[in-house]
Short mmCIF file of C-alpha atoms and ligand atoms in Angstrom, two decimals:
data_model
loop_
_atom_site.label_atom_id
_atom_site.label_comp_id
_atom_site.label_asym_id
_atom_site.label_seq_id
_atom_site.Cartn_x
_atom_site.Cartn_y
_atom_site.Cartn_z
CA MET A 242 40.41 76.60 60.87
CA ALA A 243 36.49 75.94 60.39
CA PHE A 244 34.08 78.28 60.97
CA VAL A 245 31.53 77.81 59.13
CA THR A 246 31.40 73.99 58.11
CA PRO A 247 27.59 73.13 57.42
CA THR A 248 28.18 69.54 56.61
CA PRO A 249 25.48 67.83 54.45
CA THR A 250 25.92 64.63 55.99
CA THR A 251 26.35 62.83 59.49
CA LEU A 252 30.20 62.41 60.24
CA ARG A 253 31.02 59.76 62.67
CA VAL A 254 34.16 60.00 64.29
CA SER A 255 36.41 56.78 64.24
CA SER A 256 37.64 55.60 67.45
CA PHE A 257 40.95 53.74 67.84
CA SER A 258 41.06 50.91 70.00
CA PRO A 259 44.72 50.01 70.17
CA SER A 260 45.89 46.48 68.29
CA PRO A 261 45.48 43.71 71.90
CA LEU A 262 49.60 42.70 70.36
CA CYS A 263 51.70 43.78 72.39
CA SER A 264 54.68 45.74 71.49
CA ARG A 265 57.52 44.57 69.59
CA ARG A 266 60.47 47.01 69.99
CA SER A 267 61.76 48.19 66.81
CA PHE A 268 64.89 47.51 66.27
CA VAL A 269 66.69 49.19 64.03
CA GLY A 270 69.67 52.19 64.32
CA THR A 271 72.06 53.51 61.50
CA ALA A 272 72.21 52.91 58.41
CA LEU A 273 71.89 49.25 56.79
CA SER A 274 72.22 48.05 60.12
CA THR A 275 71.40 44.55 61.30
CA PRO A 276 70.08 43.04 64.73
CA THR A 277 73.15 41.55 66.68
CA THR A 278 70.89 39.67 68.93
CA SER A 279 68.80 36.61 68.48
CA PHE A 280 64.89 36.85 67.68
CA PRO A 281 63.18 34.73 67.03
CA ALA A 282 62.63 34.20 62.62
CA SER A 283 59.13 36.09 62.47
CA VAL A 284 59.89 38.64 64.86
CA LEU A 285 62.81 39.00 61.82
CA MET A 286 60.81 39.16 58.79
CA ASN A 287 57.97 41.84 59.99
CA LEU A 288 57.06 43.86 58.55
CA ARG A 289 59.25 47.58 57.90
CA VAL A 290 57.85 51.13 57.78
CA ALA A 291 59.55 53.98 57.13
CA VAL A 292 57.04 56.85 57.99
CA VAL A 293 59.31 60.17 56.39
CA GLY A 294 57.88 64.06 58.73
CA GLY A 295 57.35 63.76 61.45
CA GLY A 296 55.01 66.52 62.49
CA PRO A 297 50.54 65.67 63.57
CA ALA A 298 50.56 63.29 59.85
CA GLY A 299 54.01 61.29 60.70
CA ALA A 300 54.05 60.60 65.05
CA CYS A 301 50.51 59.76 64.85
CA ALA A 302 50.87 56.68 61.45
CA ALA A 303 54.18 55.85 63.34
CA GLU A 304 51.90 55.86 67.02
CA THR A 305 49.34 53.75 65.73
CA LEU A 306 52.23 50.95 63.64
CA ALA A 307 54.65 50.62 67.26
CA LYS A 308 51.38 50.00 69.35
CA ALA A 309 50.43 47.79 67.61
CA GLY A 310 54.11 46.30 67.53
CA ILE A 311 55.64 47.29 63.37
CA GLU A 312 58.84 48.06 62.78
CA THR A 313 58.75 51.74 62.92
CA VAL A 314 61.61 53.89 61.61
CA LEU A 315 59.95 57.79 61.76
CA PHE A 316 62.59 60.45 59.94
CA GLU A 317 62.11 63.87 60.64
CA ARG A 318 65.02 66.84 60.01
CA LYS A 319 63.90 69.15 62.72
CA MET A 320 63.27 67.70 66.22
CA ASP A 321 62.47 71.42 67.34
CA ASN A 322 60.18 71.45 63.98
CA CYS A 323 58.06 74.85 64.73
CA LYS A 324 56.12 74.24 61.68
CA PRO A 325 54.90 77.87 60.96
CA CYS A 326 50.57 77.86 61.83
CA GLY A 327 47.63 78.98 63.40
CA GLY A 328 47.73 76.08 65.56
CA ALA A 329 43.65 75.99 66.12
CA ILE A 330 42.38 72.65 66.75
CA PRO A 331 38.66 71.08 67.00
CA LEU A 332 37.84 69.91 70.75
CA CYS A 333 37.06 66.65 69.16
CA MET A 334 41.22 66.36 68.31
CA VAL A 335 41.76 66.20 72.27
CA ASP A 336 39.74 63.32 72.51
CA GLU A 337 40.39 61.05 70.20
CA PHE A 338 44.47 61.72 70.88
CA ASP A 339 44.03 61.73 73.97
CA LEU A 340 46.16 64.85 74.17
CA PRO A 341 46.36 66.33 77.83
CA PRO A 342 45.55 69.83 79.05
CA GLU A 343 48.70 71.28 78.75
CA ILE A 344 48.91 71.11 75.16
CA ILE A 345 46.21 73.59 74.68
CA ASP A 346 47.72 77.02 75.38
CA ARG A 347 44.48 79.30 75.18
CA LYS A 348 40.60 77.85 75.14
CA VAL A 349 38.77 79.88 72.31
CA ARG A 350 35.16 80.08 73.14
CA LYS A 351 34.40 83.32 71.17
CA MET A 352 35.00 85.13 67.90
CA LYS A 353 35.01 87.81 65.88
CA MET A 354 33.98 87.48 62.34
CA ILE A 355 34.73 90.86 60.72
CA SER A 356 33.51 92.50 57.76
CA PRO A 357 35.08 94.08 54.94
CA SER A 358 33.31 96.78 56.75
CA ASN A 359 34.42 96.44 59.89
CA VAL A 360 31.51 95.08 60.73
CA GLU A 361 32.12 93.04 63.84
CA VAL A 362 29.50 89.71 64.12
CA ASP A 363 29.32 87.88 67.87
CA VAL A 364 30.64 84.59 67.13
CA GLY A 365 29.96 81.01 70.13
CA LYS A 366 27.01 82.08 71.54
CA THR A 367 26.20 78.44 70.92
CA LEU A 368 28.68 77.28 72.74
CA LYS A 369 28.48 75.09 76.04
CA PRO A 370 30.28 76.28 79.63
CA ASN A 371 32.93 72.88 77.72
CA GLU A 372 33.63 73.53 74.69
CA TYR A 373 36.34 75.22 73.20
CA ILE A 374 37.99 75.62 70.45
CA GLY A 375 42.13 74.41 70.89
CA MET A 376 45.10 76.49 70.88
CA THR A 377 48.01 74.82 70.43
CA ARG A 378 51.83 76.01 69.54
CA ARG A 379 52.27 73.71 66.64
CA GLU A 380 56.72 72.77 68.07
CA VAL A 381 54.75 71.55 71.77
CA LEU A 382 51.76 69.95 69.96
CA ASP A 383 54.36 68.01 67.45
CA ALA A 384 57.08 67.11 69.86
CA PHE A 385 54.67 65.50 71.77
CA LEU A 386 52.95 63.51 69.43
CA ARG A 387 56.42 62.19 68.46
CA ASP A 388 58.11 61.63 71.79
CA ARG A 389 54.30 59.16 72.11
CA ALA A 390 55.37 57.41 69.45
CA VAL A 391 59.16 56.89 70.19
CA ASP A 392 57.65 55.51 73.99
CA LEU A 393 55.61 52.59 71.57
CA GLY A 394 58.22 51.81 70.20
CA ALA A 395 59.21 53.73 67.11
CA THR A 396 62.61 54.59 66.58
CA SER A 397 63.05 58.22 65.39
CA VAL A 398 65.96 59.83 63.62
CA ASN A 399 67.03 63.07 63.44
CA ALA A 400 67.32 63.58 59.33
CA LEU A 401 66.34 65.12 55.86
CA VAL A 402 65.70 62.52 53.71
CA THR A 403 67.17 62.89 50.30
CA LYS A 404 65.41 60.39 47.86
CA LEU A 405 62.98 57.13 48.30
CA GLU A 406 64.36 54.51 45.78
CA LYS A 407 61.68 52.63 44.60
CA PRO A 408 61.94 48.53 44.07
CA THR A 409 63.80 46.47 42.03
CA THR A 410 61.33 43.53 41.55
CA PRO A 411 57.69 43.86 43.55
CA ASP A 412 58.58 42.44 45.92
CA GLY A 413 61.59 44.62 46.67
CA LYS A 414 62.50 46.88 49.61
CA TYR A 415 62.13 50.66 48.81
CA THR A 416 65.53 52.52 49.75
CA LEU A 417 65.62 55.44 51.01
CA ARG A 418 68.37 58.13 51.11
CA TYR A 419 68.76 59.83 54.41
CA THR A 420 71.62 62.86 55.82
CA ASP A 421 71.52 61.77 59.09
CA TYR A 422 72.12 64.32 61.24
CA ALA A 423 72.05 63.35 64.68
CA ASP A 424 75.24 60.95 63.08
CA ALA A 425 77.26 64.87 62.05
CA VAL A 426 81.21 64.28 63.05
CA GLY A 427 82.19 68.13 62.56
CA GLY A 428 79.57 70.26 61.26
CA LYS A 429 79.51 67.19 58.52
CA SER A 430 76.70 64.72 58.85
CA PRO A 431 76.29 61.15 57.28
CA SER A 432 74.78 60.20 53.85
CA LYS A 433 73.08 57.01 55.00
CA THR A 434 70.96 54.72 53.00
CA GLN A 435 67.69 51.60 54.56
CA GLN A 436 65.51 49.88 53.48
CA PHE A 437 61.58 49.47 54.40
CA ASP A 438 58.98 47.29 52.95
CA LEU A 439 56.15 50.12 53.17
CA VAL A 440 56.59 53.55 53.49
CA ILE A 441 54.08 56.54 54.85
CA GLY A 442 54.95 60.05 52.84
CA ALA A 443 54.54 62.52 55.81
CA ASP A 444 56.58 65.41 54.85
CA GLY A 445 54.72 68.08 54.91
CA ALA A 446 53.57 70.38 51.51
CA ASN A 447 56.86 70.51 49.94
CA SER A 448 56.26 66.40 50.26
CA ARG A 449 60.42 65.07 49.00
CA VAL A 450 58.67 61.12 49.14
CA ALA A 451 55.81 62.69 46.61
CA LYS A 452 57.78 64.10 43.73
CA ASP A 453 60.05 60.63 44.21
CA ILE A 454 56.02 58.48 43.79
CA ASP A 455 55.37 60.76 41.03
CA ALA A 456 52.59 61.77 43.08
CA GLY A 457 51.75 64.92 40.87
CA ASP A 458 51.16 68.37 41.41
CA TYR A 459 48.41 70.27 43.17
CA ASN A 460 47.51 73.91 43.65
CA TYR A 461 48.81 76.12 46.79
CA ALA A 462 48.59 79.23 49.26
CA ILE A 463 50.50 80.57 50.84
CA ALA A 464 50.00 81.67 54.11
CA PHE A 465 51.80 84.12 56.40
CA GLN A 466 52.22 85.43 59.13
CA GLU A 467 53.36 87.12 62.99
CA ARG A 468 53.90 86.48 65.71
CA ILE A 469 53.29 89.47 67.71
CA LYS A 470 54.12 90.07 72.44
CA ILE A 471 51.07 93.31 72.84
CA PRO A 472 51.28 94.53 76.18
CA ASP A 473 49.45 92.20 78.87
CA GLU A 474 46.33 94.61 78.74
CA LYS A 475 45.38 94.13 74.78
CA MET A 476 46.40 90.29 75.60
CA LYS A 477 43.54 90.94 78.01
CA TYR A 478 41.25 90.75 75.52
CA TYR A 479 42.44 87.28 73.24
CA GLU A 480 42.34 85.65 76.29
CA ASP A 481 39.58 83.38 74.49
CA LEU A 482 38.93 85.23 71.77
CA ALA A 483 40.18 84.25 68.55
CA GLU A 484 39.12 87.27 65.26
CA MET A 485 38.57 86.37 61.74
CA TYR A 486 38.79 89.01 59.34
CA VAL A 487 37.72 89.63 55.49
CA GLY A 488 37.60 91.27 53.31
CA ASP A 489 39.67 91.92 49.60
CA ASP A 490 42.18 94.46 51.36
CA VAL A 491 42.95 91.23 53.31
CA SER A 492 42.99 88.86 51.22
CA PRO A 493 40.91 87.75 47.52
CA ASP A 494 40.13 84.42 48.48
CA PHE A 495 40.54 83.61 52.11
CA TYR A 496 40.75 84.73 55.76
CA ALA A 497 42.54 86.85 57.49
CA TRP A 498 42.78 86.32 61.54
CA VAL A 499 44.17 87.52 64.66
CA PHE A 500 45.14 84.10 67.02
CA PRO A 501 45.36 84.23 70.45
CA LYS A 502 48.82 81.50 71.69
CA TYR A 503 51.06 81.01 74.54
CA ASP A 504 52.60 84.30 75.92
CA HIS A 505 51.43 86.80 72.30
CA VAL A 506 49.27 86.54 68.99
CA GLY A 507 49.50 85.40 65.79
CA VAL A 508 48.84 87.36 63.22
CA GLY A 509 48.57 86.05 59.46
CA THR A 510 46.67 85.84 56.00
CA GLY A 511 46.38 83.85 53.35
CA THR A 512 45.51 83.68 49.17
CA VAL A 513 45.90 81.45 46.03
CA ILE A 514 45.48 83.78 43.76
CA ASN A 515 47.19 86.49 43.91
CA ARG A 516 50.86 84.74 46.12
CA PRO A 517 53.67 87.71 44.33
CA ALA A 518 50.95 90.72 46.89
CA ILE A 519 51.34 88.54 50.82
CA LYS A 520 52.95 90.83 51.62
CA LYS A 521 50.74 93.51 51.30
CA TYR A 522 48.23 91.39 52.88
CA GLN A 523 49.68 91.31 55.77
CA LYS A 524 49.67 94.74 56.29
CA ALA A 525 46.82 95.05 55.79
CA ILE A 526 45.39 92.44 58.64
CA ARG A 527 48.00 94.70 60.28
CA ASP A 528 46.41 97.70 59.67
CA ARG A 529 42.62 96.49 60.61
CA ALA A 530 43.75 95.35 63.93
CA ALA A 531 46.51 98.51 63.75
CA VAL A 532 44.32 99.79 67.73
CA ARG A 533 43.71 95.43 69.61
CA LEU A 534 47.64 95.57 68.24
CA GLU A 535 49.09 98.57 69.78
CA GLY A 536 52.37 98.73 71.30
CA GLY A 537 53.27 95.83 69.54
CA LYS A 538 56.85 93.91 68.81
CA ILE A 539 56.44 91.19 66.10
CA ILE A 540 59.07 87.84 67.63
CA ARG A 541 58.23 85.79 63.99
CA ILE A 542 57.87 85.60 60.67
CA GLU A 543 57.40 82.80 58.43
CA ALA A 544 55.50 81.52 55.46
CA HIS A 545 54.56 78.08 54.20
CA PRO A 546 52.10 76.81 51.50
CA ILE A 547 49.37 75.43 52.11
CA PRO A 548 47.95 72.48 49.21
CA GLU A 549 44.23 73.92 47.92
CA HIS A 550 43.37 69.70 46.93
CA PRO A 551 44.32 66.38 47.44
CA ARG A 552 47.69 64.94 44.91
CA PRO A 553 46.51 63.24 41.47
CA ARG A 554 47.72 60.07 43.40
CA ARG A 555 48.49 59.89 47.40
CA VAL A 556 49.31 55.69 47.24
CA GLU A 557 51.99 54.23 44.53
CA GLY A 558 53.31 50.95 44.52
CA ARG A 559 53.32 50.75 48.50
CA VAL A 560 53.88 55.05 49.71
CA ALA A 561 51.44 56.51 51.07
CA LEU A 562 50.61 59.89 51.54
CA VAL A 563 49.21 61.81 54.86
CA GLY A 564 48.45 64.99 55.57
CA ASP A 565 49.74 67.90 53.40
CA ALA A 566 52.30 65.73 51.76
CA ALA A 567 48.69 64.24 50.38
CA GLY A 568 47.17 67.80 49.97
CA TYR A 569 44.10 67.17 53.38
CA VAL A 570 43.70 70.95 53.99
CA THR A 571 40.42 71.93 54.46
CA LYS A 572 39.36 75.30 51.40
CA CYS A 573 37.53 78.18 53.79
CA SER A 574 38.46 76.62 56.80
CA GLY A 575 42.92 76.19 56.51
CA GLU A 576 41.98 73.35 58.70
CA GLY A 577 44.59 70.59 58.72
CA ILE A 578 45.95 69.95 61.74
CA TYR A 579 42.86 66.72 62.66
CA PHE A 580 43.20 66.04 59.13
CA ALA A 581 46.98 65.36 58.84
CA ALA A 582 46.93 63.36 62.06
CA LYS A 583 43.32 61.43 61.45
CA SER A 584 45.26 60.49 57.87
CA GLY A 585 48.34 59.04 59.89
CA ARG A 586 46.49 57.19 62.07
CA MET A 587 43.75 56.17 59.41
CA CYS A 588 46.71 55.26 56.42
CA ALA A 589 48.97 53.80 59.62
CA GLU A 590 45.17 51.18 60.99
CA ALA A 591 44.97 49.78 57.22
CA ILE A 592 48.91 48.65 57.43
CA VAL A 593 48.33 47.25 60.47
CA GLU A 594 44.96 45.64 59.38
CA ALA A 595 46.32 44.53 56.17
CA SER A 596 49.45 43.08 56.81
CA LYS A 597 48.23 41.29 59.79
CA ASN A 598 49.87 43.03 62.52
CA GLY A 599 53.17 42.89 60.74
CA GLU A 600 52.96 39.42 59.12
CA VAL A 601 52.94 39.67 55.43
CA VAL A 602 53.32 43.33 52.85
CA PRO A 603 50.03 44.64 51.81
CA THR A 604 50.05 45.86 48.70
CA GLU A 605 49.12 47.96 46.87
CA ASP A 606 45.61 47.15 46.18
CA ASP A 607 45.29 47.27 49.37
CA LEU A 608 46.62 50.28 50.94
CA LYS A 609 43.47 51.65 47.63
CA LYS A 610 40.96 50.42 48.98
CA MET A 611 41.53 50.31 53.21
CA TYR A 612 43.20 53.50 52.79
CA LEU A 613 42.25 55.82 50.50
CA LYS A 614 39.04 54.78 49.76
CA VAL A 615 37.93 54.88 53.08
CA TRP A 616 39.39 58.34 53.77
CA ASP A 617 37.54 59.51 50.64
CA GLN A 618 33.68 58.13 51.72
CA LYS A 619 34.64 59.81 54.96
CA TYR A 620 35.43 63.39 53.98
CA TRP A 621 35.04 63.64 50.53
CA ALA A 622 31.35 65.78 51.13
CA THR A 623 33.67 67.83 53.88
CA TYR A 624 36.05 68.92 51.33
CA LYS A 625 33.29 69.15 48.21
CA VAL A 626 31.27 71.59 50.81
CA LEU A 627 33.65 73.47 51.70
CA ASP A 628 34.83 74.18 48.85
CA ILE A 629 32.20 75.63 47.45
CA LEU A 630 31.47 77.73 50.20
CA GLN A 631 34.93 79.06 50.15
CA SER A 632 34.03 79.77 46.51
CA LEU A 633 30.29 81.53 47.33
CA PHE A 634 31.03 83.62 50.53
CA TYR A 635 35.07 84.49 49.22
CA ARG A 636 34.71 85.57 46.10
CA SER A 637 33.79 89.84 47.05
CA ASP A 638 32.71 92.32 49.82
CA PRO A 639 29.66 92.01 48.64
CA ALA A 640 29.96 88.62 48.77
CA ARG A 641 31.39 88.69 52.27
CA GLU A 642 29.44 91.41 54.10
CA ALA A 643 26.79 88.28 53.24
CA PHE A 644 29.01 85.88 54.84
CA VAL A 645 29.44 87.74 57.78
CA GLU A 646 25.91 88.49 58.74
CA MET A 647 25.18 84.91 58.46
CA CYS A 648 27.46 84.82 60.66
CA GLY A 649 25.21 86.01 64.03
CA ASP A 650 22.31 83.27 63.01
CA ASP A 651 23.02 81.44 66.00
CA TYR A 652 21.51 78.14 63.96
CA VAL A 653 24.62 78.75 61.93
CA GLN A 654 26.86 78.96 64.08
CA ARG A 655 25.39 76.09 66.39
CA VAL A 656 25.74 73.85 62.70
CA THR A 657 28.94 75.75 62.75
CA PHE A 658 31.08 74.39 65.19
CA ASP A 659 28.80 71.01 65.51
CA SER A 660 31.38 70.23 62.24
CA TYR A 661 33.70 72.42 63.20
CA LEU A 662 34.55 70.41 66.84
CA TYR A 663 33.15 67.11 66.85
CA LYS A 664 33.67 66.75 62.19
CA LYS A 665 30.24 65.65 62.80
CA VAL A 666 26.75 66.88 62.35
CA THR A 667 24.49 65.53 64.97
CA THR A 668 20.78 67.56 64.92
CA VAL A 669 20.19 69.11 61.09
CA SER A 670 17.04 70.53 60.93
CA PRO A 671 15.52 70.71 57.28
CA VAL A 672 13.09 73.61 58.72
CA ASP A 673 15.38 75.09 59.66
CA ASP A 674 18.08 74.39 56.92
CA ILE A 675 15.37 76.18 54.42
CA LYS A 676 14.94 79.15 56.20
CA LEU A 677 19.15 79.18 55.60
CA LEU A 678 19.58 78.36 52.05
CA PHE A 679 16.61 81.58 51.62
CA ARG A 680 18.34 83.86 53.82
CA THR A 681 21.42 82.87 52.17
CA ALA A 682 20.15 83.30 48.87
CA SER A 683 19.23 86.76 49.20
CA SER A 684 21.72 88.11 51.50
CA LEU A 685 23.50 87.11 49.07
CA LEU A 686 21.55 88.80 46.71
CA ARG A 687 20.75 92.45 48.77
CA GLU A 688 24.80 92.70 48.58
CA ASN A 689 25.00 92.21 45.02
CA LEU A 690 22.64 94.34 44.34
CA ARG A 691 24.13 96.78 46.25
CA GLU A 692 27.24 97.09 44.59
CA ILE A 693 25.29 96.91 41.03
CA ALA A 694 23.08 100.21 42.57
CA ASP A 695 26.40 101.57 44.13
CA ILE A 696 28.90 100.77 40.54
CA LYS A 697 25.56 103.23 38.28
CA LYS A 698 25.47 106.29 40.86
CA PRO A 699 27.37 109.02 40.30
CA MET A 700 31.68 109.34 40.76
CA GLY A 701 31.55 111.30 44.63
CA THR A 702 27.90 109.86 46.05
CA LEU A 703 27.89 108.63 49.08
CA ARG A 704 26.09 105.48 49.85
C1 FAD K 1053 50.57 79.92 58.21
C2 FAD K 1053 49.46 78.72 58.32
C3 FAD K 1053 48.28 78.59 58.87
C4 FAD K 1053 47.63 77.28 59.47
N1 FAD K 1053 46.75 77.76 60.46
C5 FAD K 1053 46.45 76.27 60.67
C6 FAD K 1053 45.30 76.61 61.56
O1 FAD K 1053 44.60 77.43 62.42
N2 FAD K 1053 45.02 74.56 61.90
C7 FAD K 1053 45.04 73.64 61.55
O2 FAD K 1053 44.51 73.15 61.44
N3 FAD K 1053 45.31 74.45 60.03
C8 FAD K 1053 46.13 75.14 60.82
N4 FAD K 1053 46.99 75.63 58.70
C9 FAD K 1053 47.94 74.25 58.39
C10 FAD K 1053 48.71 72.96 59.03
O3 FAD K 1053 49.53 73.73 59.40
C11 FAD K 1053 48.93 72.28 57.67
O4 FAD K 1053 47.78 71.03 57.47
C12 FAD K 1053 49.35 70.60 59.57
O5 FAD K 1053 50.39 71.07 59.68
C13 FAD K 1053 49.60 69.39 57.96
O6 FAD K 1053 50.35 68.11 58.93
P1 FAD K 1053 51.48 67.52 58.56
O7 FAD K 1053 52.05 67.09 59.81
O8 FAD K 1053 50.62 66.68 56.82
O9 FAD K 1053 53.06 68.12 57.77
P2 FAD K 1053 54.40 69.10 59.22
O10 FAD K 1053 53.05 69.53 59.87
O11 FAD K 1053 54.28 69.85 56.96
O12 FAD K 1053 54.71 67.78 59.28
C14 FAD K 1053 56.03 67.80 57.77
C15 FAD K 1053 57.22 67.32 59.02
O13 FAD K 1053 58.34 66.49 57.81
C16 FAD K 1053 59.09 67.21 57.91
N5 FAD K 1053 59.90 66.92 56.89
C17 FAD K 1053 59.81 67.39 55.65
N6 FAD K 1053 60.60 66.56 54.33
C18 FAD K 1053 61.07 66.01 55.47
C19 FAD K 1053 62.44 65.59 54.72
N7 FAD K 1053 62.60 65.67 53.39
N8 FAD K 1053 63.04 64.24 55.75
C20 FAD K 1053 63.02 64.01 57.03
N9 FAD K 1053 62.04 65.21 58.16
C21 FAD K 1053 60.94 66.44 56.65
C22 FAD K 1053 59.46 68.13 58.51
O14 FAD K 1053 59.86 69.34 59.45
C23 FAD K 1053 57.60 68.71 59.20
O15 FAD K 1053 58.17 68.31 60.57
C24 FAD K 1053 48.19 76.26 58.99
C25 FAD K 1053 49.07 77.06 58.24
C26 FAD K 1053 49.79 77.61 57.53
C27 FAD K 1053 51.11 77.74 56.51
#
């Protein structure tokens, strides 16, 4: 999730407008099935799109395609998947993606930033009464988004996609091979195929689709989380409060967190530069938060890769990658849910437009121009700024002390929350920006000088 994310540009949140066309119900059931009902020729020749992966990216892509009447098949290997995740979403996602109130387990209005030397800074005082960070359980959020896509006409298939085969002619179809879990007999799931004009790879960080189109690799962080059920009186403290810890002990290049969930807390950390030590960092965050977690019981342990940057290729032929499969998690904050949903939707909107609502097959060029280029223009600066912030503030304990100190500043808090909650910067004061720049530079300098002075002191001298 994002905390200090002052972005240099104004990010406009585009609103989705449903297609005026009525929804043509998709006709896909089992592999290679042929419709037996007779449809008008234009409907039979409809564009067929496969969406691989039913997380936020895939579900939102499928929703948009289905709404436009495009024949959409959504493949998900585990319908009750509980993606390892902090589950924090920005406020704008609630409106933009029409999320009902029951999707939000908790509304976080207070944050504690905790420095390596355990200095605590309260963040959130600039929030308006109706503003909050939404805490969700992924099994609930993902199921809701997927069901909505199906209600709108997408066909969901409970299957593991095992291979994507490219067409042998320029206008040929893609063949998707999958193990159909829904059709298992005696514990054995049959292998099947279906053919598609276009494929959206929304299958997360270990994307099968990305491998099969040779999209190239990205560096990744490993994130670890324990869900801990703590006594009710301890849970009261976390009712609308989340904690973020920084320090070499909890992560050499990221932050550790305690996020409130429905009836427990998620406690986790992540790292890119020392992945084998992730359990050591997890123990350190548990130790740092020990008093607040006292009496707690670990109810679930989970870990997953987090992409560090986009893949070298995100569109190849008529295949497009979205969400984690494309590598759309922001550095510094590790935020990916909103960007997954948004990229799924934007990619699908590009397909709807380029295909004239399913009448023609979009080309690789269409996908590059109407999805990739638009995405990069909209979000490139956000990713870049967070990348810079991470390398500036997470590189050493003195820098982290300066970072936490800076978070106490009202202006930083306002800009941070505006950028995170709304994915835009509403009011930016150049004077305050310059003051902030000086304060940042002087905090960093002071902490670094302090560190140098400490190194020069004889052993045993206390600061
Ligand atoms: C520990 C941790 C904490 C995080 N905390 C936050 C946070 O608080 N806030 C935030 O915004 N982001 C957070 N993130 C990042 C966020 O979880 C991801 O960015 C987000 O889930 C990406 O969504 P997605 O739809 O692209 O991919 P995923 O959510 O990974 O969904 C991919 C889906 O594809 C399915 N699938 C995969 N392969 C196949 C296949 N071959 N066939 C069929 N189905 C397949 C999977 O079952 C899954 O349902 C966190 C990540 C981690 C690891």
